[in-house]
XYZ file of C-alpha atoms in Angstrom:
771
model
C 118.787 58.958 159.213
C 122.060 58.818 161.110
C 125.087 57.912 159.121
C 128.841 57.457 159.739
C 129.637 58.318 156.136
C 131.398 61.700 155.587
C 129.497 64.323 153.630
C 130.626 64.634 150.003
C 132.300 61.282 150.155
C 133.118 61.213 146.388
C 136.583 62.017 145.196
C 136.691 65.801 144.701
C 138.904 65.737 141.581
C 137.736 62.859 139.179
C 140.068 64.570 136.574
C 143.016 64.006 138.737
C 142.499 61.120 141.132
C 145.043 58.667 142.829
C 143.312 55.314 143.401
C 144.118 55.318 147.147
C 142.866 58.166 149.207
C 141.113 58.882 152.548
C 138.230 61.290 152.990
C 138.652 63.507 156.008
C 135.295 65.320 155.699
C 132.972 65.100 158.707
C 133.361 66.320 162.313
C 136.331 68.326 163.376
C 136.761 70.158 166.810
C 136.349 73.754 166.288
C 136.518 77.241 167.989
C 136.425 80.781 167.065
C 139.304 83.041 168.188
C 138.057 86.587 168.199
C 140.971 87.931 170.074
C 143.354 86.126 167.802
C 145.210 84.620 170.893
C 145.424 81.039 169.579
C 148.884 81.211 168.071
C 150.417 82.891 171.122
C 148.618 80.369 173.403
C 149.646 77.448 171.116
C 146.301 76.056 170.436
C 148.048 73.869 167.950
C 149.646 71.806 170.624
C 147.875 68.928 172.071
C 146.277 69.843 175.495
C 146.899 73.554 175.195
C 143.319 74.347 174.244
C 140.208 72.444 174.814
C 138.046 72.886 171.667
C 134.417 73.477 172.714
C 132.533 73.115 169.421
C 132.170 70.716 166.493
C 132.080 71.771 162.799
C 131.205 69.708 159.825
C 133.771 69.876 157.095
C 133.676 70.848 154.283
C 131.023 73.497 154.848
C 131.772 77.233 155.644
C 131.094 78.273 159.134
C 128.274 80.606 157.956
C 126.324 77.679 156.564
C 123.639 75.641 158.366
C 125.361 72.468 157.300
C 128.510 73.329 159.142
C 126.611 73.023 162.383
C 127.840 76.523 163.260
C 125.717 78.804 161.075
C 127.284 82.149 162.163
C 126.829 84.656 159.404
C 128.174 87.679 161.403
C 131.657 86.491 162.588
C 134.799 87.570 160.794
C 138.294 86.540 161.769
C 140.070 83.482 163.032
C 138.631 80.033 163.325
C 140.565 76.797 164.421
C 139.988 73.242 163.317
C 141.414 70.206 164.939
C 141.153 66.514 164.171
C 143.104 63.381 165.153
C 143.825 61.107 162.333
C 145.394 57.675 162.013
C 147.560 57.716 158.947
C 146.973 54.718 156.639
C 149.586 52.001 156.143
C 150.180 49.060 153.959
C 149.050 48.228 150.470
C 149.165 51.266 148.081
C 150.592 53.452 150.943
C 153.733 51.347 151.469
C 156.853 53.315 150.778
C 155.011 56.551 150.169
C 154.280 59.680 152.029
C 150.841 60.674 153.076
C 149.877 64.084 151.650
C 147.078 66.323 153.142
C 145.084 68.097 150.452
C 142.667 70.942 151.482
C 140.293 71.583 148.479
C 139.747 75.216 149.543
C 139.940 77.351 152.638
C 138.718 80.919 152.648
C 140.964 82.920 153.080
C 144.231 82.162 154.957
C 145.305 78.899 156.419
C 148.146 77.668 158.591
C 148.608 73.949 159.370
C 150.285 72.197 162.293
C 150.941 68.410 162.548
C 151.559 67.064 166.068
C 152.316 70.622 167.172
C 154.794 71.312 164.462
C 154.208 73.921 161.839
C 153.628 72.198 158.566
C 152.691 74.920 156.023
C 150.497 77.788 155.128
C 148.409 79.045 152.200
C 146.724 82.319 151.217
C 143.704 82.328 148.764
C 140.157 81.109 149.128
C 139.389 79.219 145.960
C 142.075 76.759 145.044
C 143.613 73.659 146.783
C 146.837 73.469 148.827
C 148.754 70.430 149.953
C 151.191 69.489 152.695
C 153.466 66.349 152.904
C 152.618 64.846 156.280
C 155.547 62.449 155.900
C 157.875 65.133 157.067
C 156.185 65.031 160.476
C 154.955 61.528 161.032
C 155.242 57.871 159.741
C 152.529 55.768 158.175
C 150.346 54.031 160.655
C 150.732 56.662 163.368
C 147.998 58.824 164.770
C 148.575 62.529 164.268
C 146.821 65.639 165.403
C 146.071 68.104 162.420
C 145.278 71.570 163.467
C 144.306 74.303 160.885
C 144.000 77.984 161.661
C 141.706 79.731 159.105
C 141.483 83.467 158.878
C 138.879 85.408 156.868
C 137.938 89.003 157.228
C 136.512 89.212 153.702
C 138.567 92.274 152.777
C 138.013 94.492 149.715
C 141.334 93.623 148.222
C 140.651 89.888 148.362
C 139.035 88.145 145.226
C 135.732 87.655 146.943
C 133.172 87.824 144.140
C 129.758 88.462 145.612
C 130.704 87.735 149.139
C 130.883 91.558 149.663
C 127.733 93.571 149.296
C 125.642 90.791 147.782
C 125.186 87.453 149.481
C 126.278 85.526 152.602
C 130.018 85.384 153.176
C 131.914 82.141 152.975
C 134.621 81.454 155.492
C 136.871 78.642 156.542
C 137.257 75.188 154.968
C 134.632 74.813 152.266
C 135.918 71.991 150.066
C 136.833 68.339 150.702
C 139.829 67.588 152.823
C 141.640 64.289 152.057
C 144.830 62.189 152.185
C 146.578 60.615 149.334
C 149.840 58.546 149.059
C 152.711 59.748 146.857
C 156.244 58.408 146.233
C 159.052 60.817 145.986
C 158.493 60.997 142.388
C 155.068 61.978 141.413
C 152.951 63.735 138.805
C 152.129 67.191 140.018
C 150.309 68.740 137.037
C 148.681 67.615 133.732
C 147.970 69.938 130.792
C 146.038 68.665 127.735
C 145.352 69.973 124.233
C 142.901 67.913 122.049
C 142.670 67.848 118.262
C 139.347 66.847 116.957
C 140.490 66.386 113.337
C 142.655 63.368 114.057
C 141.368 62.277 117.473
C 144.486 63.124 119.197
C 145.251 64.726 122.577
C 148.633 66.058 123.547
C 149.692 65.871 127.236
C 152.235 67.941 129.044
C 152.934 66.341 132.480
C 154.986 67.839 135.244
C 156.968 65.308 137.157
C 158.563 65.940 140.560
C 161.935 64.234 141.187
C 161.953 62.650 137.750
C 165.380 60.964 138.458
C 163.546 58.485 140.720
C 161.604 56.906 137.774
C 162.634 55.766 134.249
C 159.373 55.577 132.417
C 155.954 57.391 131.908
C 153.061 55.390 130.518
C 149.749 56.653 129.366
C 147.024 54.088 128.681
C 143.348 53.662 128.252
C 141.514 51.592 130.938
C 138.989 50.752 128.260
C 141.348 49.974 125.327
C 140.200 53.255 123.369
C 143.770 54.048 122.293
C 147.108 52.450 122.156
C 149.416 52.556 125.174
C 152.063 55.219 124.909
C 155.354 55.018 126.808
C 157.971 57.669 127.291
C 161.456 56.829 128.671
C 162.921 59.226 131.262
C 166.513 58.273 130.901
C 168.031 61.723 130.375
C 166.391 64.005 132.855
C 168.257 66.808 134.527
C 169.772 66.153 137.873
C 168.728 68.029 140.984
C 165.190 66.740 141.458
C 163.427 69.760 140.110
C 160.066 69.582 138.210
C 160.367 68.192 134.765
C 157.810 68.430 131.928
C 157.308 65.344 129.691
C 155.095 65.557 126.578
C 153.300 62.674 124.825
C 150.358 62.227 122.473
C 147.677 59.602 122.341
C 145.347 58.923 119.334
C 141.922 57.545 119.863
C 141.107 54.569 117.612
C 137.488 55.692 116.760
C 137.254 59.257 117.850
C 133.980 60.819 118.845
C 133.943 64.606 119.534
C 132.553 65.904 122.945
C 129.668 68.356 122.595
C 126.520 69.170 124.680
C 124.522 66.844 122.388
C 127.034 64.007 122.785
C 129.313 64.466 125.739
C 131.656 61.566 124.991
C 134.412 61.054 127.527
C 137.426 58.860 127.499
C 139.232 57.499 130.488
C 142.978 57.828 130.791
C 145.580 56.638 133.290
C 149.039 58.078 133.844
C 151.668 55.977 135.403
C 155.245 56.583 136.509
C 157.383 53.478 136.900
C 160.895 52.464 137.951
C 162.086 49.189 136.286
C 158.629 48.100 135.461
C 157.200 48.831 138.949
C 154.504 51.379 139.226
C 155.513 54.308 141.419
C 152.688 56.794 140.872
C 149.295 56.392 139.259
C 146.827 59.165 138.377
C 143.369 58.500 136.866
C 141.712 61.142 134.602
C 139.533 61.494 131.587
C 139.254 63.743 128.470
C 136.924 64.898 125.771
C 137.731 65.567 122.192
C 136.732 69.107 121.614
C 138.027 72.336 120.225
C 136.825 75.946 120.537
C 137.444 78.451 117.757
C 136.130 81.606 116.113
C 135.430 82.143 112.445
C 132.796 83.418 109.975
C 129.909 81.207 109.151
C 129.277 80.498 105.351
C 128.010 83.512 103.671
C 128.241 85.753 106.793
C 130.328 88.780 107.366
C 130.627 88.316 111.125
C 132.143 85.685 113.254
C 130.602 82.987 115.468
C 131.917 80.782 118.168
C 132.487 77.319 116.924
C 132.693 74.045 118.751
C 134.491 71.286 116.924
C 134.508 73.464 113.838
C 130.708 74.032 113.777
C 128.907 77.299 114.720
C 127.218 77.030 118.040
C 124.345 79.043 119.454
C 125.024 79.513 123.095
C 121.883 79.301 125.105
C 122.866 79.877 128.692
C 122.054 81.094 132.256
C 124.080 82.899 134.826
C 124.908 80.595 137.759
C 125.920 82.040 141.108
C 126.812 78.507 142.324
C 125.520 79.179 145.879
C 123.075 76.878 147.878
C 120.912 77.782 150.699
C 122.144 74.970 152.835
C 125.995 75.149 152.069
C 126.464 78.713 150.746
C 129.553 78.138 148.499
C 129.316 74.368 148.881
C 126.666 71.920 147.849
C 124.903 69.591 150.402
C 125.719 66.434 148.343
C 127.073 65.334 144.944
C 123.546 64.453 143.998
C 122.504 68.117 144.323
C 125.457 69.169 142.238
C 124.355 66.817 139.517
C 120.752 68.080 139.718
C 121.787 71.568 138.713
C 123.314 70.237 135.539
C 120.412 67.942 134.932
C 118.139 71.014 135.244
C 120.190 72.693 132.382
C 119.543 69.800 130.099
C 115.807 69.777 131.034
C 115.205 73.441 130.285
C 117.221 73.271 127.041
C 120.298 75.416 127.825
C 123.590 74.307 126.728
C 125.910 76.361 128.897
C 126.322 78.178 132.178
C 128.234 81.279 133.042
C 129.497 80.383 136.562
C 129.516 83.790 138.132
C 132.464 85.427 139.838
C 133.225 82.199 141.631
C 135.726 79.404 140.995
C 133.487 76.373 141.047
C 133.680 73.219 143.142
C 135.445 70.821 140.791
C 132.722 68.226 140.786
C 130.534 70.924 139.218
C 132.837 70.807 136.219
C 132.871 67.031 136.319
C 129.149 66.791 135.983
C 129.111 69.398 133.279
C 131.674 67.277 131.491
C 129.517 64.030 131.946
C 126.121 65.505 131.062
C 127.204 67.976 128.362
C 126.952 71.544 129.725
C 129.474 74.095 128.480
C 130.978 76.521 130.979
C 132.025 80.114 130.765
C 134.005 80.429 133.959
C 134.333 83.843 135.687
C 137.211 84.499 137.926
C 136.252 86.070 141.401
C 136.760 89.839 141.433
C 138.068 92.238 144.140
C 136.571 95.499 145.188
C 139.495 97.842 145.733
C 142.308 98.113 143.045
C 145.716 98.065 144.560
C 149.078 96.393 144.065
C 147.994 93.837 146.664
C 144.657 93.120 145.048
C 146.434 92.672 141.618
C 148.853 90.137 143.219
C 146.174 88.062 144.908
C 143.976 88.140 141.821
C 146.826 87.031 139.450
C 147.798 84.203 141.895
C 144.261 83.030 142.048
C 143.629 83.220 138.385
C 146.787 81.208 137.579
C 145.914 78.518 140.130
C 142.262 78.280 138.931
C 143.369 77.924 135.299
C 145.949 75.222 136.253
C 143.334 73.304 138.237
C 140.569 73.472 135.797
C 142.168 73.628 132.264
C 141.631 69.935 131.349
C 137.843 70.012 131.559
C 136.138 69.762 128.096
C 133.116 71.610 129.381
C 135.008 74.880 129.876
C 135.154 76.894 126.694
C 135.893 80.405 127.964
C 137.504 82.280 130.834
C 136.090 85.700 132.011
C 138.721 87.718 133.886
C 136.466 90.398 135.420
C 132.792 91.112 135.807
C 131.280 94.497 135.010
C 132.806 97.833 135.827
C 132.828 97.315 139.589
C 134.692 94.089 139.118
C 138.036 95.833 139.235
C 137.247 98.232 141.970
C 137.711 102.015 142.455
C 135.287 103.140 139.972
C 136.285 100.760 137.172
C 138.343 101.062 134.193
C 140.704 104.073 134.446
C 143.600 104.140 131.895
C 146.096 102.453 134.056
C 143.555 99.813 135.002
C 142.996 99.160 131.394
C 146.550 98.445 130.737
C 146.623 95.919 133.660
C 143.368 94.300 132.475
C 144.879 93.805 129.021
C 148.005 92.318 130.530
C 145.906 89.914 132.585
C 143.899 89.012 129.404
C 147.122 88.142 127.597
C 148.492 86.210 130.494
C 145.208 84.107 130.687
C 145.569 83.322 126.980
C 149.244 82.350 127.353
C 148.287 80.048 130.246
C 145.424 78.440 128.270
C 145.574 79.033 124.494
C 142.912 76.307 123.984
C 139.979 78.559 125.102
C 138.457 81.827 124.552
C 139.196 84.710 127.075
C 136.988 87.748 127.823
C 138.593 90.768 129.609
C 135.459 91.992 131.200
C 131.737 91.080 131.043
C 130.580 94.666 130.738
C 127.692 96.672 131.909
C 129.102 100.008 130.918
C 130.166 99.263 127.432
C 133.814 99.106 128.434
C 135.646 96.130 126.760
C 139.474 96.636 126.633
C 140.499 93.670 124.560
C 138.568 90.338 124.250
C 137.769 87.230 122.209
C 134.018 87.768 122.791
C 132.120 90.929 122.427
C 129.450 90.719 125.118
C 127.040 93.178 126.818
C 124.432 93.276 129.567
C 120.924 94.682 129.855
C 118.044 94.523 132.269
C 114.917 96.048 130.683
C 111.254 94.960 131.384
C 109.650 97.029 128.633
C 109.003 95.498 125.135
C 109.599 98.657 123.050
C 112.649 99.796 125.035
C 114.201 96.264 124.909
C 113.538 96.014 121.156
C 115.166 99.310 120.499
C 118.116 98.564 122.691
C 118.922 95.155 121.182
C 118.648 96.571 117.650
C 120.996 99.420 118.634
C 123.609 97.020 119.859
C 123.414 94.884 116.701
C 123.665 97.930 114.355
C 126.636 99.361 116.287
C 128.577 96.179 116.361
C 131.024 95.960 113.369
C 134.736 96.132 112.880
C 136.106 99.500 113.646
C 133.265 100.517 115.920
C 134.157 102.198 119.306
C 130.893 101.044 120.701
C 131.109 98.769 123.724
C 134.832 99.556 124.067
C 136.648 102.012 126.267
C 139.605 104.368 126.054
C 139.593 104.810 122.238
C 139.840 101.170 121.625
C 137.849 99.675 118.661
C 136.040 96.452 117.877
C 137.601 93.824 115.733
C 135.249 91.163 114.472
C 134.639 89.374 117.799
C 131.457 87.376 117.950
C 128.616 89.191 119.649
C 126.717 87.601 122.538
C 124.664 88.844 125.457
C 126.267 87.790 128.576
C 123.528 88.925 131.117
C 119.990 89.910 130.479
C 116.587 89.900 132.155
C 113.447 91.906 132.879
C 113.723 91.504 136.600
C 117.190 92.529 137.971
C 118.726 92.131 141.471
C 116.665 93.778 144.236
C 113.417 94.054 142.208
C 111.545 91.514 144.271
C 109.747 88.313 143.622
C 108.010 89.094 140.361
C 106.863 87.073 137.380
C 109.926 86.241 135.164
C 108.041 84.052 132.667
C 106.658 87.005 130.722
C 109.871 88.899 130.355
C 112.054 85.940 129.664
C 109.792 84.967 126.786
C 109.720 88.300 125.017
C 113.341 89.203 125.680
C 114.504 85.857 124.286
C 112.314 86.248 121.282
C 113.883 89.659 120.593
C 117.420 88.372 120.836
C 116.635 85.397 118.526
C 115.477 88.028 115.871
C 119.078 88.860 115.054
C 121.457 86.321 113.582
C 124.478 88.528 114.498
C 123.707 87.702 118.164
C 125.167 84.158 118.616
C 124.207 83.522 122.162
C 122.723 84.870 125.475
C 123.040 84.414 129.206
C 119.706 84.827 131.087
C 120.028 85.972 134.711
C 119.660 83.421 136.144
C 119.512 79.648 136.796
C 118.156 79.777 140.280
C 116.992 82.482 142.786
C 119.514 83.346 145.354
C 118.892 84.934 148.791
C 117.196 88.218 148.127
C 117.463 87.957 144.244
C 114.408 86.303 142.746
C 114.832 86.069 138.925
C 115.869 82.484 138.468
C 114.377 79.725 136.484
C 113.838 77.822 139.785
C 113.671 78.865 143.347
C 116.820 79.113 145.597
C 116.106 75.640 147.048
C 115.835 74.305 143.342
C 112.083 73.695 143.622
C 110.331 74.448 140.403
C 108.480 77.675 139.494
C 105.289 77.793 137.550
C 105.853 79.563 134.281
C 102.272 78.944 132.865
C 103.268 78.582 129.239
C 101.488 75.378 128.836
C 98.104 77.084 129.746
C 98.197 78.582 126.241
C 100.327 76.073 124.373
C 99.857 72.514 125.754
C 103.310 70.931 126.340
C 105.132 74.239 125.967
C 108.074 74.514 128.304
C 111.235 76.569 128.907
C 113.085 74.119 126.649
C 111.087 75.547 123.755
C 112.415 78.987 124.412
C 116.022 77.616 124.835
C 115.856 75.644 121.556
C 118.669 75.679 118.987
C 115.947 76.108 116.413
C 113.513 78.995 117.314
C 110.492 80.308 115.569
C 110.544 84.047 116.074
C 107.221 86.042 116.293
C 108.260 89.505 115.321
C 105.463 91.216 117.330
C 104.787 92.552 120.914
C 104.197 89.797 123.516
C 100.609 90.969 123.602
C 99.044 91.910 120.265
C 96.066 94.242 120.692
C 93.371 93.744 117.980
C 90.565 96.065 117.081
C 87.314 94.408 115.980
C 87.200 93.567 112.371
C 90.777 94.802 111.626
C 92.954 91.889 110.746
C 96.723 92.045 111.629
C 99.691 90.571 109.751
C 102.142 88.963 112.154
C 105.674 88.594 110.809
C 107.220 85.107 111.422
C 110.918 84.162 111.064
C 112.890 80.987 111.786
C 116.293 81.018 113.565
C 118.034 77.765 112.584
C 121.136 76.846 114.690
C 120.734 73.063 114.966
C 122.425 70.717 112.496
C 119.173 69.103 111.509
C 118.342 68.787 107.782
C 114.500 68.714 108.074
C 113.602 67.836 104.517
C 109.847 68.173 105.133
C 109.951 71.511 107.047
C 106.532 73.051 107.678
C 104.920 75.820 109.665
C 101.621 75.499 111.287
C 99.559 77.786 113.518
C 96.237 78.433 115.117
C 94.588 80.926 117.356
C 92.848 80.149 120.652
C 90.441 82.487 122.458
C 88.940 82.741 125.911
C 85.656 84.573 126.358
C 84.568 86.887 129.200
C 83.198 83.947 131.243
C 86.475 81.932 130.933
C 85.323 79.483 128.219
C 88.040 78.526 125.768
C 87.634 77.829 122.163
C 90.509 76.201 120.250
C 91.213 77.253 116.711
C 91.949 75.003 113.761
C 95.500 74.173 112.744
C 96.596 75.566 109.392
C 99.883 74.491 107.697
C 102.177 75.753 105.050
C 105.751 74.970 103.807
C 108.650 76.565 105.652
C 112.277 77.437 104.685
C 115.406 77.960 106.803
C 119.190 78.425 106.357
C 121.900 77.397 108.735
C 122.891 80.102 111.249
C 120.467 82.655 109.872
C 117.144 84.140 110.627
C 114.858 83.586 107.624
C 111.615 85.256 106.942
C 108.328 83.269 106.488
C 105.088 84.457 105.139
C 103.220 86.544 107.721
C 100.241 85.091 109.651
C 96.935 86.858 109.605
C 95.089 87.120 112.845
C 91.901 88.972 113.897
C 89.679 89.317 116.862
C 87.098 86.659 117.514
C 83.678 87.955 116.573
C 81.996 85.500 118.848
C 83.216 87.286 121.975
C 86.805 86.119 122.647
C 88.576 88.560 124.869
C 92.007 87.185 125.435
C 93.753 84.645 123.186
C 97.066 83.361 121.770
C 98.590 82.787 118.356
C 100.297 79.384 118.524
C 103.050 78.701 115.947
C 105.223 75.679 115.500
C 107.823 74.381 113.055
C 107.555 70.622 112.086
C 109.880 68.282 110.404
C 107.235 65.895 109.028
C 105.237 65.190 112.162
C 108.174 65.898 114.560
C 108.069 69.244 116.428
C 111.334 71.308 115.835
C 110.436 74.665 117.398
C 107.280 76.474 118.832
C 106.365 79.760 120.241
C 103.291 81.853 120.949
C 102.115 85.407 121.593
C 99.047 86.614 123.477
C 96.094 88.398 121.823
C 93.828 90.987 123.261
C 90.524 91.923 121.598
C 89.472 95.594 122.290
C 85.760 95.145 122.200
C 83.431 97.909 123.519
C 82.909 97.639 127.321
C 80.153 95.296 128.291
C 77.100 96.458 130.391
C 77.074 96.022 134.184
C 74.228 93.636 133.786
C 73.552 91.493 130.628
C 71.412 88.521 129.788
C 73.665 86.112 128.006
C 70.806 83.823 127.193
C 67.339 82.995 128.735
C 69.008 81.088 131.621
C 72.226 83.158 132.296
C 72.610 86.687 133.767
C 76.122 88.290 133.915
C 76.640 91.040 136.586
C 79.983 92.880 136.072
C 81.842 95.166 138.468
C 85.133 96.891 138.874
C 87.739 95.794 141.423
C 87.425 99.300 142.995
C 83.720 98.982 143.575
C 84.005 97.169 146.872
C 81.726 97.784 149.875
C 84.400 96.807 152.526
C 88.101 96.105 152.399
C 90.211 94.802 155.253
C 93.766 93.346 155.181
C 95.785 92.656 158.350
C 93.460 94.771 160.399
C 93.682 97.837 158.028
C 90.592 99.368 156.611
C 92.104 101.536 153.969
C 93.249 100.422 150.620
C 96.127 100.907 148.152
C 95.235 101.645 144.527
C 97.680 100.604 141.898
C 95.528 101.953 139.104
C 91.926 102.603 138.270
C 91.112 98.963 137.907
C 93.523 97.306 140.444
C 93.450 96.885 144.176
C 95.789 95.196 146.464
C 96.404 94.366 150.127
C 99.236 93.128 152.163
C 99.029 89.886 154.115
C 95.679 88.083 154.786
C 92.344 89.908 154.374
C 89.163 90.213 152.459
C 87.380 92.388 150.055
C 83.586 92.472 150.110
C 81.253 93.566 147.287
C 77.534 94.311 147.435
C 75.851 93.989 143.993
C 72.556 95.507 142.984
C 70.392 92.821 141.298
C 68.099 94.049 138.498
C 64.459 94.658 139.539
C 62.111 91.718 138.833
C 64.780 89.108 138.898
C 63.115 85.750 139.851
C 65.306 84.684 142.665
C 63.256 81.510 143.285
C 64.518 80.184 139.996
C 68.199 80.832 140.877
C 70.054 77.576 140.528
C 73.858 78.589 140.881
C 76.173 81.512 141.291
C 79.621 81.583 139.654
C 82.174 84.091 140.637
C 85.013 84.940 138.182
C 87.898 87.216 139.085
C 91.392 88.056 137.856
C 93.819 87.619 140.747
C 97.526 87.964 140.952
C 100.355 88.600 143.506
C 101.689 92.160 143.763
C 105.439 92.472 144.062
C 105.214 96.013 145.457
C 106.533 98.157 142.688
C 104.395 96.571 139.896
C 102.410 99.072 137.879
């Protein structure tokens, strides 16, 4: 369908929105400038250059949605658009300001051929007062020169060495009216205990107004007015503080993301001069010990919180760094709710602000990484610090954001990582981040080489796809985490009592191909939930991205088939991401010998705030025989116990091989509160019966003929006649093909009585390096 509506037409900053604004997304004239001749040839002047292409703003020129789709070009690109400035109504007596949400990496702006301003930095907005170059109602030519070589000293995150680069304008461009006096920044600090929120507002030219008013558009709190009678002369920025108190306060949390609207208004003699709409949530983040525990947990609104999260690269196949539409942004956060996770670690990228808006609205906590650089130098340090300060200033009012992460892994600081002088600088930046935002937790580095410097959160990474190895690794980390330990810290530094979380894990890491993640996610998460000292995890990752295929969903956000419901009807990812979790302390596949029962340890990890007075555990075993027939077991029930924020042992469950011929099965376990399911889990079972004969009469009417996958007569895939053997009982081919078997029938078989032939086989895809 053709539409004249601009893409991403919603206001880009619902947390800082002036009522009147004009969206400038859409078609702009465009050209690359590979010889960087545009400034010398004055492309910024009308008629000096005929732009030969069109680009759709706000999508980077590498993206398909931009209409350019050039993933190879690095350098200079020029944007041009003729715009009629608004007039009348809320624009009367005000200046039109141009805001560019983000342009990667450098930008220069001309208005009607006059230089208007410039900006360096690819993740945060910049703004220019067009009133210095034109009057309201006039038509102006806006020309923007963008430069991006994606250099190693820039904060680029995974644009270097990982995924598609992102260049040029990639966030919404718009106009808004401002008087000479206007609100330039807002900083909030909520208090859950009394339902109050303190605001520090920065006002430009405060001598032009005499009152600041803060009010609720919905009548949720009393109007607060602050007189501005004694502001300093000179027109410099002036910070005004005020506090509002909600009448019937409700805390914000993932389970109840309550938001309150708020409006800030500057006035002169009772006449509104500047109006900004925003919102807030009443929530506080802290760290302290849980009752009866020796170690600390992260708390939200005073209550311990188990963080169940995923890494989020915040890329999209159509827009790279930008989303195709606001509905697609929202769908990522609805996905989080659907699969049971309560937070995302937005990875090495400052997000599009509307991501944080939907996280606020839907109740998804955010751990926000800052983009890293690749070469440590004085220039890289300056650029990174400028970017960090600007990102914190832009995003610090979102209730969803509970933590900042300054750097990612050892490579996130460049030049081989954390040398001694680098450690000092990392500590300085950690302290600066905390000074800029004392309301949140700050992590120095999300480490892969056990190299924290100083941090509020003691996190670590692992990628292991072997059960025994993963089990030993997690237990070692837990055992070595205690005050005074040097484990996971660098340079002779020691742990305090920071809460322990895993901030990246998975069985399938980057570059390991399109393999099954359902198996490893289930057993690794089960192992993490075994330890109550671990108070959260970050699975890698929410969605696939380009060549990395370990997401909960595909890169285009289509669903993957995890297959859990085959064994446990109704079982989904949300069961494995539940606040309450039934831990089966056993391998993901329990091998049973005939007539040798096995005791399976069961535990309950209780992190919800549910009372559950009628707590019970029920379980059954299901089996499938060699012909694929399934037999469901009988549910058994027993009372269960739990304790808040602890992993509590339950009586073991006895399982044994099915004497009637079961080959593979599952132990299904669930926790109930009365009749309401609270948590559920399962492990697979394998019965090691003696091998069956090649030919066997199952009954008077049924004959079973068995053969090994390697016993084929002919094999051909993509014209090849050889074969690739993965093991003694596996064979695979690439592309399309066939495997033909010739089976020897027993002598004397009455073929005239043959009524049907059923073929059963075990088939799977092969990722290439599977064993």
